[in-house]
Structures are given as structure tokens and as C-alpha cells.
XYZ file of C-alpha atoms in Angstrom:
395
model
C -0.715 -84.309 -23.709
C 1.982 -84.907 -26.289
C 5.655 -84.234 -25.732
C 5.548 -81.247 -28.133
C 2.628 -79.650 -26.312
C 4.369 -80.106 -22.991
C 7.537 -78.447 -24.286
C 5.510 -75.551 -25.688
C 3.815 -75.015 -22.330
C 7.123 -75.190 -20.502
C 8.707 -72.714 -22.895
C 5.720 -70.391 -22.531
C 5.853 -70.591 -18.729
C 9.587 -69.941 -18.748
C 9.147 -66.992 -21.080
C 6.361 -65.550 -18.912
C 8.453 -66.005 -15.781
C 11.405 -64.293 -17.447
C 9.188 -61.435 -18.605
C 7.784 -60.964 -15.107
C 11.289 -61.012 -13.637
C 12.353 -58.384 -16.146
C 9.288 -56.247 -15.373
C 9.958 -56.598 -11.638
C 13.580 -55.527 -12.124
C 12.496 -52.529 -14.213
C 9.801 -51.636 -11.683
C 12.219 -51.809 -8.769
C 14.750 -49.768 -10.729
C 12.069 -47.122 -11.310
C 11.163 -47.015 -7.617
C 14.842 -46.701 -6.704
C 15.217 -43.837 -9.190
C 12.223 -42.024 -7.655
C 13.690 -42.419 -4.165
C 16.967 -40.996 -5.459
C 15.171 -37.998 -7.025
C 13.425 -37.266 -3.723
C 16.695 -37.576 -1.776
C 18.582 -35.344 -4.242
C 15.936 -32.610 -4.157
C 17.706 -30.566 -1.486
C 21.104 -30.489 -3.213
C 19.541 -29.294 -6.488
C 16.819 -26.905 -5.349
C 17.553 -26.082 -1.719
C 14.241 -27.651 -0.677
C 13.998 -30.870 1.315
C 11.056 -33.284 1.361
C 10.514 -35.543 4.365
C 7.731 -38.076 4.969
C 6.823 -40.451 7.773
C 5.849 -43.339 5.493
C 6.837 -44.469 2.005
C 4.991 -47.079 -0.055
C 6.125 -48.543 -3.375
C 3.278 -49.441 -5.755
C 2.336 -49.681 -9.435
C 3.878 -53.086 -10.202
C 4.434 -54.282 -12.872
C 4.059 -51.541 -15.496
C 4.481 -48.259 -13.562
C 6.756 -47.339 -10.682
C 4.959 -45.315 -8.025
C 6.137 -43.980 -4.695
C 3.572 -42.746 -2.188
C 4.737 -40.443 0.609
C 2.492 -39.487 3.540
C 2.325 -37.121 5.317
C 4.918 -34.848 3.741
C 6.829 -31.844 5.029
C 8.577 -29.489 2.579
C 11.266 -27.081 3.778
C 13.018 -24.435 1.647
C 15.808 -22.244 2.989
C 15.720 -18.549 2.014
C 18.768 -16.293 1.619
C 17.595 -14.578 4.794
C 17.351 -16.369 8.103
C 13.743 -17.364 7.378
C 12.560 -20.722 6.049
C 9.486 -21.563 3.974
C 7.763 -24.731 5.187
C 4.802 -26.660 3.879
C 2.795 -29.727 4.869
C 1.007 -31.951 2.340
C -1.426 -34.769 3.058
C 0.156 -37.204 0.584
C 2.387 -37.112 -2.493
C 2.275 -39.734 -5.273
C 5.287 -39.848 -7.607
C 4.948 -41.933 -10.780
C 7.289 -43.100 -13.545
C 5.519 -44.951 -16.388
C 6.031 -45.887 -20.069
C 3.049 -43.736 -21.149
C 4.930 -40.589 -20.076
C 8.563 -41.668 -20.579
C 10.058 -38.166 -20.619
C 8.515 -36.908 -17.368
C 7.827 -37.762 -13.748
C 4.224 -37.207 -12.659
C 3.462 -36.014 -9.127
C 0.028 -35.880 -7.501
C -0.578 -33.803 -4.344
C -3.598 -34.865 -2.294
C -5.127 -33.775 0.989
C -4.407 -30.064 0.591
C -1.356 -28.054 1.565
C -0.482 -25.596 4.328
C 2.382 -23.132 3.769
C 4.136 -20.930 6.262
C 7.334 -19.106 7.192
C 9.603 -20.060 10.078
C 11.472 -17.221 11.756
C 14.390 -18.311 13.977
C 14.507 -17.000 17.549
C 16.519 -13.891 18.260
C 20.028 -14.272 19.483
C 19.993 -15.242 23.101
C 20.938 -12.524 25.521
C 23.797 -13.148 27.963
C 22.626 -15.240 30.888
C 23.214 -14.412 34.489
C 24.877 -16.891 36.770
C 21.594 -17.834 38.473
C 19.635 -18.313 35.210
C 19.123 -21.626 33.461
C 19.520 -21.906 29.731
C 16.199 -22.911 28.139
C 15.727 -23.645 24.416
C 13.842 -21.019 22.406
C 11.476 -22.430 19.794
C 11.348 -20.766 16.368
C 8.130 -18.963 15.464
C 6.007 -20.540 12.708
C 3.728 -18.140 10.823
C 1.116 -19.806 8.602
C 0.720 -17.833 5.363
C -1.697 -19.767 3.112
C -3.735 -22.940 2.762
C -4.846 -24.723 -0.410
C -7.523 -27.370 -0.652
C -9.775 -28.838 -3.320
C -9.097 -31.407 -6.044
C -5.658 -33.074 -6.271
C -2.915 -30.970 -7.830
C -1.142 -32.787 -10.695
C 2.449 -31.857 -11.579
C 4.700 -32.990 -14.413
C 8.491 -32.681 -13.941
C 11.172 -33.365 -16.583
C 12.762 -36.798 -16.259
C 16.219 -35.351 -15.701
C 17.167 -32.192 -13.848
C 18.608 -29.518 -16.175
C 19.661 -25.881 -15.925
C 16.588 -25.025 -18.001
C 13.308 -26.795 -17.551
C 9.541 -26.670 -17.389
C 7.029 -27.879 -14.802
C 3.376 -28.319 -15.831
C 0.518 -28.261 -13.297
C -3.240 -28.846 -13.421
C -6.207 -29.165 -11.055
C -9.958 -29.313 -11.573
C -10.868 -27.220 -8.525
C -8.855 -25.293 -5.973
C -9.340 -22.841 -3.130
C -6.487 -20.700 -1.849
C -6.966 -18.948 1.489
C -4.439 -16.600 3.039
C -3.793 -16.549 6.755
C -1.889 -13.247 6.815
C -1.389 -10.064 4.848
C -3.306 -9.131 1.705
C -4.075 -12.768 0.923
C -6.334 -12.909 3.979
C -8.636 -10.306 2.447
C -8.936 -12.004 -0.936
C -9.368 -15.809 -0.849
C -9.507 -17.274 -4.356
C -11.657 -20.134 -5.661
C -10.979 -21.382 -9.202
C -12.058 -24.161 -11.579
C -10.221 -25.666 -14.500
C -6.752 -24.456 -13.528
C -3.756 -25.317 -15.723
C -0.382 -23.781 -16.428
C 3.369 -24.175 -16.282
C 6.526 -22.859 -14.610
C 9.742 -22.279 -16.580
C 13.139 -21.787 -14.937
C 16.605 -20.906 -16.241
C 19.484 -20.917 -13.767
C 21.797 -19.406 -16.407
C 19.502 -16.462 -17.234
C 21.037 -13.079 -18.058
C 19.496 -9.752 -16.964
C 17.828 -9.586 -20.399
C 16.026 -12.937 -19.940
C 13.759 -14.513 -17.346
C 15.145 -16.686 -14.580
C 11.638 -17.772 -13.581
C 8.305 -17.443 -15.401
C 4.794 -18.626 -14.532
C 1.804 -18.947 -16.859
C -1.627 -19.849 -15.449
C -5.115 -20.137 -16.899
C -8.420 -20.788 -15.116
C -11.818 -21.378 -16.672
C -13.619 -19.617 -13.808
C -12.531 -17.851 -10.635
C -14.008 -15.923 -7.723
C -11.926 -13.475 -5.691
C -13.580 -12.553 -2.381
C -15.191 -10.335 -1.273
C -16.398 -9.679 -4.843
C -19.232 -12.207 -5.426
C -19.290 -12.271 -9.242
C -17.592 -14.960 -11.314
C -14.583 -14.117 -13.486
C -14.182 -16.066 -16.722
C -11.178 -16.886 -18.923
C -8.577 -15.890 -16.328
C -5.059 -15.700 -17.795
C -1.955 -14.789 -15.770
C 1.686 -14.514 -16.865
C 4.491 -13.216 -14.623
C 8.281 -13.389 -14.810
C 11.306 -12.736 -12.603
C 14.223 -11.256 -14.603
C 17.680 -12.797 -14.369
C 20.228 -13.454 -13.133
C 19.283 -16.508 -11.126
C 20.202 -14.904 -7.781
C 17.246 -12.548 -8.267
C 14.907 -15.516 -7.857
C 16.236 -16.236 -4.379
C 15.875 -12.579 -3.423
C 12.377 -12.593 -4.928
C 11.236 -15.472 -2.705
C 12.692 -13.691 0.320
C 10.873 -10.470 -0.557
C 7.639 -12.314 -1.358
C 7.686 -14.008 2.050
C 7.861 -10.572 3.654
C 5.195 -9.084 1.371
C 2.453 -11.690 1.877
C 2.908 -11.547 5.635
C 2.168 -7.829 5.909
C -1.000 -6.933 7.812
C -4.226 -6.335 5.868
C -4.615 -2.932 4.229
C -7.278 -1.972 6.759
C -4.670 -2.296 9.517
C -1.844 -0.446 7.772
C -1.369 3.130 8.890
C -2.031 5.664 6.174
C 1.095 7.012 4.525
C 1.498 9.964 2.148
C 1.091 9.011 -1.498
C 4.288 8.790 -3.517
C 2.606 8.962 -6.901
C 4.968 10.411 -9.463
C 8.050 10.037 -7.276
C 11.168 8.299 -8.586
C 11.647 4.643 -7.691
C 15.049 3.896 -6.181
C 14.888 0.188 -7.179
C 15.235 -1.822 -10.351
C 12.115 -3.872 -11.122
C 12.421 -7.523 -10.100
C 8.947 -8.737 -11.061
C 7.275 -8.320 -14.446
C 3.535 -8.897 -14.574
C 3.128 -9.473 -18.300
C -0.642 -9.673 -17.941
C -3.427 -10.582 -15.559
C -6.522 -10.859 -17.769
C -10.137 -11.819 -17.050
C -13.637 -11.305 -18.429
C -16.569 -10.048 -16.358
C -20.045 -9.291 -17.730
C -18.641 -8.846 -21.232
C -15.815 -6.593 -20.009
C -12.267 -7.741 -20.705
C -9.732 -6.348 -18.234
C -5.953 -6.700 -18.564
C -3.520 -5.542 -15.870
C 0.233 -5.255 -16.501
C 2.957 -4.068 -14.153
C 6.665 -3.646 -13.425
C 7.104 -4.124 -9.690
C 9.748 -4.163 -7.006
C 9.382 -6.259 -3.868
C 11.693 -4.885 -1.181
C 12.865 -7.348 1.440
C 10.832 -5.540 4.119
C 7.644 -6.034 2.086
C 5.365 -3.639 0.241
C 5.533 -3.776 -3.559
C 6.224 -0.600 -5.552
C 6.215 0.153 -9.251
C 4.036 1.163 -12.170
C 1.034 -0.662 -13.592
C -1.578 -0.165 -16.297
C -5.164 -1.382 -16.591
C -6.698 -1.871 -20.039
C -10.493 -2.189 -20.323
C -12.300 -3.382 -23.448
C -16.062 -2.980 -24.015
C -16.229 -0.545 -21.106
C -19.372 1.208 -22.338
C -21.192 -2.085 -22.933
C -20.525 -2.970 -19.298
C -21.907 0.369 -18.095
C -25.065 -0.181 -20.175
C -25.435 -3.718 -18.807
C -25.079 -2.560 -15.190
C -27.590 0.213 -15.846
C -30.125 -2.182 -17.381
C -29.846 -4.488 -14.371
C -30.227 -1.445 -12.074
C -26.878 -2.062 -10.439
C -25.908 1.474 -11.425
C -28.273 4.400 -11.221
C -28.681 6.617 -14.323
C -26.696 9.332 -12.563
C -23.792 6.944 -11.843
C -23.843 5.656 -15.431
C -23.783 9.211 -16.782
C -20.829 10.051 -14.520
C -18.858 6.994 -15.707
C -19.586 7.834 -19.326
C -18.285 11.375 -18.793
C -15.111 9.983 -17.216
C -14.703 7.612 -20.168
C -15.123 10.485 -22.625
C -12.469 12.516 -20.809
C -9.929 9.653 -20.732
C -10.587 8.714 -24.349
C -10.090 12.296 -25.480
C -6.754 12.474 -23.648
C -5.665 9.167 -25.189
C -6.858 10.138 -28.650
C -8.516 6.710 -29.138
C -12.273 7.251 -28.808
C -13.133 3.802 -30.195
C -10.285 1.884 -28.605
C -9.801 0.250 -25.223
C -9.616 2.378 -22.090
C -6.129 2.508 -20.532
C -5.739 3.689 -16.940
C -2.374 4.083 -15.120
C -2.406 2.580 -11.624
C 0.748 3.293 -9.580
C 1.711 0.757 -6.920
C 2.988 2.242 -3.671
C 3.492 0.636 -0.264
C 2.002 -2.610 -1.552
C -1.224 -0.895 -2.677
C -2.515 -0.350 -6.214
C -3.683 3.278 -6.341
C -6.030 5.324 -8.491
C -5.575 9.053 -7.988
C -3.739 8.449 -4.710
C -6.534 6.211 -3.325
C -6.123 2.475 -2.765
C -7.995 0.357 -5.332
C -8.875 -2.043 -2.497
C -10.693 0.805 -0.783
C -12.494 1.757 -4.009
C -13.584 -1.846 -4.576
C -14.830 -2.035 -1.003
C -16.880 1.145 -1.389
C -18.300 -0.072 -4.703
C -19.204 -3.421 -3.164
C -21.001 -1.746 -0.272
C -22.851 0.554 -2.662
C -24.020 -2.405 -4.753
C -25.189 -4.247 -1.627
C -27.124 -1.171 -0.496
C -28.826 -0.880 -3.878
C -29.729 -4.572 -3.842
C -31.311 -4.116 -0.418
C -33.350 -1.169 -1.717
C -34.684 -3.291 -4.588
C -36.056 -5.957 -2.263
C -39.873 -5.667 -1.856
C -40.838 -4.393 1.546
C -43.161 -6.599 3.514
C -46.662 -5.152 3.809
C -48.069 -4.772 7.324
C -50.570 -7.468 8.363
């Protein structure tokens, strides 16, 4: 080996060593930044994230921090606290997404509400003081494919969080969510926040799309699901919204709620604090869009006004009749109802629009809960399916 070749090899080795040292320094700086973002989460959002173990990985080109298992805790304006447990969280900072921090949630999540114990009553002289544990009420569980999140690199007053998962299942443990577990495929969407929002703008907005979804107990698949909701400003409304939502989802199922007189047509004493821009889906060629202006009181039970728009309604009735899901008498009745509504609207060839007031947390049609109507329709369809089954001939 000549002297020149030796010097070239030495220079190359020195350059490679310097490059690796630089990459190691950048990698460690990225890991340190991720640890700082996790530690600063509580001061910026009011939510803390605690894990038993932390692992740094991704060297040399990406900085990754793996946390497992993880506990999330968010304080509400009330005395309650929202808590969540996650199997593992992977946080990544890489050159191929330089403007964002990617987060991957694995192992499913469990979310609940912690209610502090009541104020201790005065103790007698012969009583011992014993600690009272707070009550933890599990609200929902999510499992399925990992949930991928994309946060902006730097925290700002206005920002956007993107999320995506291939498959998910959300099951409620209390309230209305218990009656309607949701399974969805191809879920993607984003969350937008604005801490400086005025009453004329949105402080928080969520947009979500799913390729397919099933909402129990209805067995049929919904396609092209599209949801968009917003919480009007100012920013303090968002904190009150989370407090009210925690009380709403924890209400008992509708079958356990005592019947109350309908308040259809009565004035609402609240300003709306939740705008459902649209909840759209397609089913058997029918496109349904639901919009609403709702109030979520702190004691639970949404109230407001909503509207349901149905497109291709008559094609759906014909399809259900051809498949013998509806009898000819039922189809004729629905067609007469459609004619009556269309005549009142003055749009015989347009979509069908139906007002659906929301009272006491229940969407109502003519003073009757839509949940009850869906349940009766589901039972009727099951009974008709049983009648279609061929009866076994006697031996």
C-alpha cells in the first residue's frame, strides 16, 4: 500500500468517524428534545404523560422515544379528571418529516373519569382517620391497529394534529356509548385548535373520515363516513365542553333513563356550544347527512336542534322492498309519508329533510326517541328474516 493510499484511507476513516459523531450528536439532541416535549406537555395543555420505562432508539438517522406503559391525566375545570392508559407510545423525529413529530399509539387505550371523594365528615374522638380513595369510572376502550398521530414541531396558539389508523374498535363502558360500539376501517382525519378564537370562530374542530363503519346493534355496513364538528370560541368554552362531555357520556343507557315529558318546540335557555357541521354516510345507496346545534350542560344530556337530510330515499325503499326487508304495505306507507313531507317542503324531486329535536340527550322524531325507533325497526327486520327461513319438514 502506497503512502498516498494510506493517507486517503486515513482521511476517509476520519471523515466517517466525524460524520458518525455528528449524527450521534444530532440523534441525542433529537431524543433530548422529545423528552422535553413530553415533560412540557402538562404546562401547555394541562395533560400529563407518565410512563414506567423510556427507551431511546432510531440511531443514527431518526430520534425515537418509546414509552411503556403510559398513563395520561387531564384536569377538568370541575373537580373531575380524565385519565387514560396506553400500552406503548412511540415518538419520532426524523428528516423525512422535518416539520412534525410523529406519535404511534400501540396496545389499545382505556379512558375513564376520576371523581374525587366527597369532603370528609367531621370525625368523632374515637374514630380513626382513614384515607378515602377516589372513584375511577371507565368510560371507553379502543383497540385495533396502531393509531398514528402527527403533531406540529413547535407548539403554537393555532395548530393542527393529523391522525390515521387502518382499523379501530371503540367500545363504551357507560352511558350511550355502551349501546353503540363502533367498528371502522380506513380512518383518517385531523384536529384543529385555536386558543385565541373569538365567539365567531372555532376554538376546536374535528374532521374524520372512515371508509367503512358498523355501529351496533345495526348489522349493516356504512360506507364513506364523513364527520365534522366544531366547538365555538372563546377558548374557555373548550374546557367547559370537555367537562360537559365527561358528564354526558357517563349517563346511563337510554333504556334505564326514566321517561320525561317531551320539550319539543320549547325555548332553549342555553347558547349552543357544539356545532355538528355534518355526520354523513351511505347505506344501500341512501346518503344521509345529519347536522345539529347542540348544548351540553355540565350535568349531562345534550339539547338543541338537528336536521336529517336523505338523498335517494325512494330508491332505498324500492331496494328494501325487492329484498323483502319491507312488506308492500310498509313500502306504501313510507312512500305516502315521503309524498307528504315533499309537498310541505315544496321540493318533490329534491332530498328529504326531517327536523329531529334533541332533548335530554335523545334525538327525537315526533316526541319519540330515535334510538327506540331504530330498536323497533331492527326487531321488525329480524322477525321478517326469521319468517323467510324455510321451515324444517317433519321426518
